[in-house]
Amino acid sequence: MAEVKLIGTSQSLNCIRIEWALKLKGVEYELIEEDLLNKSPLLLKYNPVHKKVPVLLHHGKPIAESHVILEYIDETWKNNPLLPEDPYERSMARFWAKFSDEKCIFGVYEAAWLEEGEEKQKAIQSAQELLAILEMQIEGKKYFGGEVIGFLDLVVGWIPRWLNAMEEVGSIKLLDAERFPSLHEWSQNFIANPVIKECIPPQEKLVNYFNFGISYRRSLAVAKP
Amino acid sequence: MADEVVLLDFWASMFGMRVRIALAEKGIKYEYKEQDVFNKGPQLLQTNPVHKKVPVLIHNGKPVCESLIIVQYIDEVWKDKSPLLPSDPYQRAHAKFWADFVDKKVYEVSKRVWTSTKGEEREAAKKDYFEIFKILEGELGDKPYFGGETFGFVDLSLIPFYSWFYAIETFGEFNLEAECPKIIAWAKRCLHKEIVAKTLQDEKKVYEFVGQLRKMRGLE
């Protein structure tokens, strides 16, 4: 029986970042693919509070919430550290990780799903302002973690493929190389890494995924009285 | 060289209270600077330009933002005294998960109650409020604290909301003790800790403040 199991899906940016962390540390694991439209008893048992992926099972003990899982992995397998050693640098990595997940992803998603019009234009501008903040954090560095990929790179790792897929489905261009040269360059470096490349889903798969999700989201907006 | 620690905060902020408890637990001397959250000053805007919110901890000139991130920072820097998180990685992850739950759910649902208008909106908000606290009661179980035998990270992240219970119960027209007796018993246990009792704000003062906020939103 595998000591480490991951309940997840192959399109979820929250799950892929866990696979990246495990692979970077050379940890063997079994991936249990979840059907989010028909949640398994296993998922409901191990994450009854949120009923979401990813859930890491280590010796049968569950850990949920991707940032919490990443830190657990970092503390348990100490080779190739993900978080910096210095407490101030760690707090910065955590702060930007929270910013990426609570503001940037939603900002980009909103710019993508909104239909053409004033609101969409405003959302595009807001999303670019958020990306500009991330641009400042990566300026002058190869990775957010410095010379090697770290915690924040994994958390912001949705930018190379997921952001591109949202751009395609939403008919928008957010991450242009001229306006965000450092973020663009980081994105290229990041997906060129063999470990990252190994688990990242293909663009077409994510485009299908967002097509489905964004159509549904747009239909909800129309249905509102 | 002595450490210079400054806290930008607002008296009623439950997030700020978390940091005040953490600093007191570690016996850290600091300068408290009360912020006007309705008219934000240059130091707050400069040290937290992204969110423009309290609390902000400034340690030797370097700002740290987001209350749970600040508490973890305090725990890691002043690591030789009164650990705020367990040392075992699984227990740490468990504590971080529940503190994150408090962060994601309690503030939002509380706000929905005190900003609600009487009727359907309020009833829906209350229903969700009780649900969140029942989940927390489930996690607490028969333990004296979320941290087990001693006050820990999750207790610290939740107890400041106690200052706001009276305001929320009064505006929401309900009694939390009737719905979630274990939570109230837990809160009263935490209040026996001198640091917690000294940090938490007077509930009547918070009630007046929330009344002000409601007026500002045209709810009174």
Tab-separated table of C-alpha atoms in Angstrom, chain B residues 1 7 10 14-15 22 28 37 40 46 50 52 57 71 76 87 94-95 110 120 150 152 163 170 173 187 201 205 210:
chain	number	residue	atom	x	y	z
B	1	MET	CA	20.773	45.868	19.319
B	7	LEU	CA	1.972	47.050	15.578
B	10	PHE	CA	-7.465	48.980	15.271
B	14	MET	CA	-10.374	40.542	15.742
B	15	PHE	CA	-7.414	40.022	13.402
B	22	ALA	CA	0.681	36.235	20.203
B	28	ILE	CA	7.491	40.843	23.303
B	37	VAL	CA	-9.568	52.667	9.555
B	40	LYS	CA	-6.096	55.519	6.653
B	46	GLN	CA	2.958	52.485	2.882
B	50	VAL	CA	-1.718	45.774	-1.399
B	52	LYS	CA	-4.387	48.680	3.109
B	57	LEU	CA	3.591	44.120	12.295
B	71	VAL	CA	1.398	35.031	14.144
B	76	GLU	CA	9.304	31.429	14.119
B	87	SER	CA	6.107	20.797	16.780
B	94	HIS	CA	-4.175	20.185	11.442
B	95	ALA	CA	-3.902	23.477	13.353
B	110	SER	CA	-20.531	37.055	11.000
B	120	GLU	CA	-35.290	36.237	4.982
B	150	THR	CA	-3.498	23.892	26.141
B	152	GLY	CA	-3.020	27.012	20.817
B	163	SER	CA	-15.658	40.222	21.549
B	170	THR	CA	-28.114	41.410	19.579
B	173	GLU	CA	-31.684	38.492	17.596
B	187	ALA	CA	-14.643	30.855	25.127
B	201	GLN	CA	-12.373	44.172	23.869
B	205	LYS	CA	-18.071	48.899	23.212
B	210	VAL	CA	-21.102	47.767	15.065
